[in-house]
mmCIF file of C-alpha atoms in Angstrom:
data_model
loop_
_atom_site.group_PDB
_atom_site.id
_atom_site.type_symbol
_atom_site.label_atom_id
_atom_site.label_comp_id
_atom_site.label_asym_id
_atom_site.label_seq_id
_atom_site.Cartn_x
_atom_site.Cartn_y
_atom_site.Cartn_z
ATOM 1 C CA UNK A 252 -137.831 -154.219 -53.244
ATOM 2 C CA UNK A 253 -141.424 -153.734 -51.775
ATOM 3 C CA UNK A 254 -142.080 -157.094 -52.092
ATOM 4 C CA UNK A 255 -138.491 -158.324 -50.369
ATOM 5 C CA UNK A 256 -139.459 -156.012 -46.966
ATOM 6 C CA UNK A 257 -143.061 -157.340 -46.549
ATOM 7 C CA UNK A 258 -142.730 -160.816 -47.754
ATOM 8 C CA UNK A 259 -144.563 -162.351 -45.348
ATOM 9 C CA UNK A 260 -148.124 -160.161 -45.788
ATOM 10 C CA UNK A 261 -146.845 -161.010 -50.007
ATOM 11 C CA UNK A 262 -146.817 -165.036 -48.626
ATOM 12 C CA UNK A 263 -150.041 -164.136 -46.537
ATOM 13 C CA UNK A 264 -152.200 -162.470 -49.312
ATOM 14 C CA UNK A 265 -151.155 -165.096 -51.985
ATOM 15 C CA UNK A 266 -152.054 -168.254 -49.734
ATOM 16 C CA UNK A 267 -155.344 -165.979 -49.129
ATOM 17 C CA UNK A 268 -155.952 -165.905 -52.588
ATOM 18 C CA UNK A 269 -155.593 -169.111 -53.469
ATOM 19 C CA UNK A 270 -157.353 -170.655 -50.660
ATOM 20 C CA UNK A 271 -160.252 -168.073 -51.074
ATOM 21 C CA UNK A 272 -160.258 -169.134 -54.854
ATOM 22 C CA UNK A 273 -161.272 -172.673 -53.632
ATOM 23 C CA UNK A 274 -163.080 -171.767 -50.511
ATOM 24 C CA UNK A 275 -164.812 -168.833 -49.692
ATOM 25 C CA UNK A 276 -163.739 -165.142 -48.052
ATOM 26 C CA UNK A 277 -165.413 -162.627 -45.617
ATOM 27 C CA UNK A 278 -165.322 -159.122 -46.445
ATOM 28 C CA UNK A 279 -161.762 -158.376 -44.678
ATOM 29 C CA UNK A 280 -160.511 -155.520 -42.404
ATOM 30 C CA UNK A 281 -157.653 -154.717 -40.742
ATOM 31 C CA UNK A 282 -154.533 -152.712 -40.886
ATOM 32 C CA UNK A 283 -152.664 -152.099 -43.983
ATOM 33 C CA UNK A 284 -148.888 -151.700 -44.138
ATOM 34 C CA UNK A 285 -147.889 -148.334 -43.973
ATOM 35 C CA UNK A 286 -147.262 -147.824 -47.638
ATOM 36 C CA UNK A 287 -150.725 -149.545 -48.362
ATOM 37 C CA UNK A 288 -154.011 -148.254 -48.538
ATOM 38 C CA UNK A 289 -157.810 -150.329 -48.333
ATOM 39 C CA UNK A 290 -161.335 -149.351 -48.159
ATOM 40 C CA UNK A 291 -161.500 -150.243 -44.746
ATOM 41 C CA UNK A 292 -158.550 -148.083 -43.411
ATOM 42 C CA UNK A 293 -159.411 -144.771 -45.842
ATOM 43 C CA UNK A 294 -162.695 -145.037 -44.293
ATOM 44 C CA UNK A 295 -160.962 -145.021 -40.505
ATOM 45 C CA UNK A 296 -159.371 -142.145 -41.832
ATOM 46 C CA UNK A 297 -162.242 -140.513 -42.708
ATOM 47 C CA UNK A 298 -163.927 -141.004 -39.736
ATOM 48 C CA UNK A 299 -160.923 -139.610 -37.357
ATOM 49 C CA UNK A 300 -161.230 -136.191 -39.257
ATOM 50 C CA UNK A 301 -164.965 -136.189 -38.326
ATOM 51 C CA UNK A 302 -166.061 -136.338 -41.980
ATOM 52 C CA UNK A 303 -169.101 -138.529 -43.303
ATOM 53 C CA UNK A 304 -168.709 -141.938 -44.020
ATOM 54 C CA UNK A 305 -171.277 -144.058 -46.773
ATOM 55 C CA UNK A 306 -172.289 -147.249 -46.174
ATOM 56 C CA UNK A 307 -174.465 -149.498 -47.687
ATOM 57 C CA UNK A 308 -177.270 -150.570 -45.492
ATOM 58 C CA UNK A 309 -178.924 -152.947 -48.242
ATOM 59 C CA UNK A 310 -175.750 -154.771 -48.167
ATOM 60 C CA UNK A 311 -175.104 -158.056 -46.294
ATOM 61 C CA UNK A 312 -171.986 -159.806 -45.554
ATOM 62 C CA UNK A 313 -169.728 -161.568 -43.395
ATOM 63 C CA UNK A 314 -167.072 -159.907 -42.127
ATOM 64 C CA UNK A 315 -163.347 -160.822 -40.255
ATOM 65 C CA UNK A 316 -160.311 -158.979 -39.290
ATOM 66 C CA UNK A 317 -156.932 -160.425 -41.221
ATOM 67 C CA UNK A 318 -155.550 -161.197 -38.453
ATOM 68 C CA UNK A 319 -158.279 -163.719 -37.179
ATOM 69 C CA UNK A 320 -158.850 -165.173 -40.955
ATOM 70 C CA UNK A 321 -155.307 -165.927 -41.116
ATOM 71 C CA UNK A 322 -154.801 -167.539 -38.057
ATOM 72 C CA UNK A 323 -157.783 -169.321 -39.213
ATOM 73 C CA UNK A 324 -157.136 -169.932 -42.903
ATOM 74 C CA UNK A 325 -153.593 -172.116 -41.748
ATOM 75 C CA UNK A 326 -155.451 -174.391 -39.670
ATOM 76 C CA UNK A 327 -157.983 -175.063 -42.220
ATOM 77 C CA UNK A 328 -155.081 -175.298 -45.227
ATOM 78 C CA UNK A 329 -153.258 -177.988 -42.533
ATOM 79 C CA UNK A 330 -156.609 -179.901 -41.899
ATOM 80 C CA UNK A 331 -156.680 -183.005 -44.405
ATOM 81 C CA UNK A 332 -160.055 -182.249 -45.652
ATOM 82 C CA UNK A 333 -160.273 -185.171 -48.414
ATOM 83 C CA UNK A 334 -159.852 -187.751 -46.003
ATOM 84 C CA UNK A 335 -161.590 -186.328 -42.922
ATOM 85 C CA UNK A 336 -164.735 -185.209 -44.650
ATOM 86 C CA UNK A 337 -167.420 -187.238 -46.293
ATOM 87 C CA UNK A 338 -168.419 -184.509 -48.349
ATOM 88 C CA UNK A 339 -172.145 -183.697 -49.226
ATOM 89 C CA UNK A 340 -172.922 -181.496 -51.967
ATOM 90 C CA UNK A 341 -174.534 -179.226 -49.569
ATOM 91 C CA UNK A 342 -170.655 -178.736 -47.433
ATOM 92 C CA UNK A 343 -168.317 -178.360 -50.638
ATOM 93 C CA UNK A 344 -167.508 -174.984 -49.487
ATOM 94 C CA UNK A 345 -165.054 -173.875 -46.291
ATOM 95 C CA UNK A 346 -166.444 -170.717 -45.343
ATOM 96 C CA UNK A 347 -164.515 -169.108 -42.753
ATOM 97 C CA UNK A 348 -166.333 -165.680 -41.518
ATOM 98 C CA UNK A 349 -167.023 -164.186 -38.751
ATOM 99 C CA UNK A 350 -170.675 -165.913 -36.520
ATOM 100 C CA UNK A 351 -172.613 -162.633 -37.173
ATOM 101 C CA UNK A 352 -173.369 -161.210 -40.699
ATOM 102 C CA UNK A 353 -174.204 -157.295 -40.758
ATOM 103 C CA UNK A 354 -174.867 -154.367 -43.389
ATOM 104 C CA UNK A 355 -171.662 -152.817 -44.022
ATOM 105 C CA UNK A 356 -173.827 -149.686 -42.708
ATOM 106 C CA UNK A 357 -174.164 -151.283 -39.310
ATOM 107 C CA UNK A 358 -170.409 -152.559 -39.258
ATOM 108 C CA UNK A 359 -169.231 -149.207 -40.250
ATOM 109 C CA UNK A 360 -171.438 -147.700 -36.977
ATOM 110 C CA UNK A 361 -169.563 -150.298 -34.725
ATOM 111 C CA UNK A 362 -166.572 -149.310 -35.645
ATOM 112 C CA UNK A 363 -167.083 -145.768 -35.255
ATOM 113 C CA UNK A 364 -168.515 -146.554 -32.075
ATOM 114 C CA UNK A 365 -164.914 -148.228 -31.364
ATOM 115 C CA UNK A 366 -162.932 -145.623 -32.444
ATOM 116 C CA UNK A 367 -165.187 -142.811 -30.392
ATOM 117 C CA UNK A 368 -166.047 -140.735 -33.088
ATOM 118 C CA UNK A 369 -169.820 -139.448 -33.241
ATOM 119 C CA UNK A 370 -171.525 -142.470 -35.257
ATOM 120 C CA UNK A 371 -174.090 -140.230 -36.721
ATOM 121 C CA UNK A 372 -171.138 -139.295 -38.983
ATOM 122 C CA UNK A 373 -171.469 -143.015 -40.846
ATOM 123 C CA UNK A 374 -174.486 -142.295 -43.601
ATOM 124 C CA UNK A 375 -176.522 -144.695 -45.285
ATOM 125 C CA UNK A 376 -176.682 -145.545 -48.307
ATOM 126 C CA UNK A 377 -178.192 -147.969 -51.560
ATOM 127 C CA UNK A 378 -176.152 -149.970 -53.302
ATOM 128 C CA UNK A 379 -178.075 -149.064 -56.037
ATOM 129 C CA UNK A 380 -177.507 -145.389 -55.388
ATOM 130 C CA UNK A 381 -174.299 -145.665 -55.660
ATOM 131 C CA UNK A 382 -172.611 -144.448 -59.446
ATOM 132 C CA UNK A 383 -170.366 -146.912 -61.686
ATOM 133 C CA UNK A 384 -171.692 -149.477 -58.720
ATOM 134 C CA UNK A 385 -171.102 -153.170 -59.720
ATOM 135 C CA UNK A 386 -174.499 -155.314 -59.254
ATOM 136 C CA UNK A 387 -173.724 -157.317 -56.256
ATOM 137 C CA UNK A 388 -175.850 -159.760 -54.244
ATOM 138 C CA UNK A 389 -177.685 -157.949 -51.263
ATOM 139 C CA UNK A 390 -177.225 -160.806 -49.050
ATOM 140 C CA UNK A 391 -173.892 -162.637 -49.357
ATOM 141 C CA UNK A 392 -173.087 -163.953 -45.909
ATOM 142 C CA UNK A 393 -170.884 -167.261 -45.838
ATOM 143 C CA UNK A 394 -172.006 -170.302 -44.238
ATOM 144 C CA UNK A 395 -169.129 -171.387 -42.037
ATOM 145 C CA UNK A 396 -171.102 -174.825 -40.436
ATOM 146 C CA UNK A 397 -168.717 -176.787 -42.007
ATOM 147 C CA UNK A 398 -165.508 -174.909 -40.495
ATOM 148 C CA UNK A 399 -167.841 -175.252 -36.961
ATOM 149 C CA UNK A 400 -168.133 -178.873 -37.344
ATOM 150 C CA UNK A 401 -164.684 -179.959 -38.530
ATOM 151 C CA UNK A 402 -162.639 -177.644 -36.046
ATOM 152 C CA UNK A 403 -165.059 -176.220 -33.688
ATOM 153 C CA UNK A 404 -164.571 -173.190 -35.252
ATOM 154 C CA UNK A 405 -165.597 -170.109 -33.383
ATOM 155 C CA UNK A 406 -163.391 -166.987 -34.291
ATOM 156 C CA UNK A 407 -163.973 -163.970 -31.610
ATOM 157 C CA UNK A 408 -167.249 -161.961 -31.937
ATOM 158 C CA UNK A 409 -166.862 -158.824 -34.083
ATOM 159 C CA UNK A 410 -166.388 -156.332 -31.383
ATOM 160 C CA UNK A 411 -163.509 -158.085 -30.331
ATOM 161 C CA UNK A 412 -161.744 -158.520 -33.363
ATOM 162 C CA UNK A 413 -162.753 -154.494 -33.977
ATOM 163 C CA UNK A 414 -160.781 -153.708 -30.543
ATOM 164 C CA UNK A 415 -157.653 -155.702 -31.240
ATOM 165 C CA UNK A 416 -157.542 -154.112 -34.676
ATOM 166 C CA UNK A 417 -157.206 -150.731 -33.286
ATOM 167 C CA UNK A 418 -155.600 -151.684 -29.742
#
């Protein structure tokens, strides 16, 4: 029944999933549906009631709101990559991220900074601080030069995307 009311975010997330399977994802926000529930929207939450929020400063990734990576992800699914593309084995990968990489500490202070609450509420913190943590890469930002070149790629900065998230 769940799936019959939102069957276009169940179309969206499993074309997402595949293509990201092949390709390559940023670290995602945006709004869930109203019976859903992400890191990224708990931590919103949190932040409204003027509690602390932990983020990982040692942490470095690219990140994009939904809305932007899907607009994004259907032009590259459409674009004929095998025949358009002498591919090196440098440029296998479609990345499609945002242009600037962060610390999820320092996105997490942006968006704060968005919403108006104080920033000082968004704490730092280690990745390898954190308990049951899974070892993770510090640095996993995507390299989206191939997107830039085929499609002149240039999704909106982060702020933007941030303000039309909760606009």
């Amino acid at each position: 029944r769940r799936h019959q009311q939102h069957h276009i975010n169940v179309y969206a997330t499993v074309a997402l999933a595949e293509a990201a399977a092949q390709q390559g994802l940023p670290l995602l926000f945006g709004k869930a549906p109203q019976d859903g529930r992400n890191f990224f929207m708990d931590s919103v939450a949190t932040l409204k009631k003027g509690e602390a929020v932990y983020a990982f400063e040692d942490e470095y990734r690219s990140m994009m709101s939904t809305a932007v990576a899907a607009q994004w992800w259907l032009l590259a699914l459409a674009y004929p990559l095998d025949e358009a593309v002498p591919w090196s084995d440098k440029e296998r990968l479609l990345h499609l991220s945002s242009m600037e990489g962060q610390s999820r500490y320092a996105f997490m202070v942006a968006v704060a900074r968005q919403l108006g609450p104080d920033p000082n509420l968004v704490q730092k913190g280690q990745q390898r601080d954190a308990p049951n943590s899974h070892t993770r890469p510090a640095d996993v930002r995507l390299n989206n030069r191939l997107a830039r070149k085929l499609f002149n790629y240039t999704p909106p900065a982060l702020a933007e995307q941030l303000s039309t998230v909760f606009n």
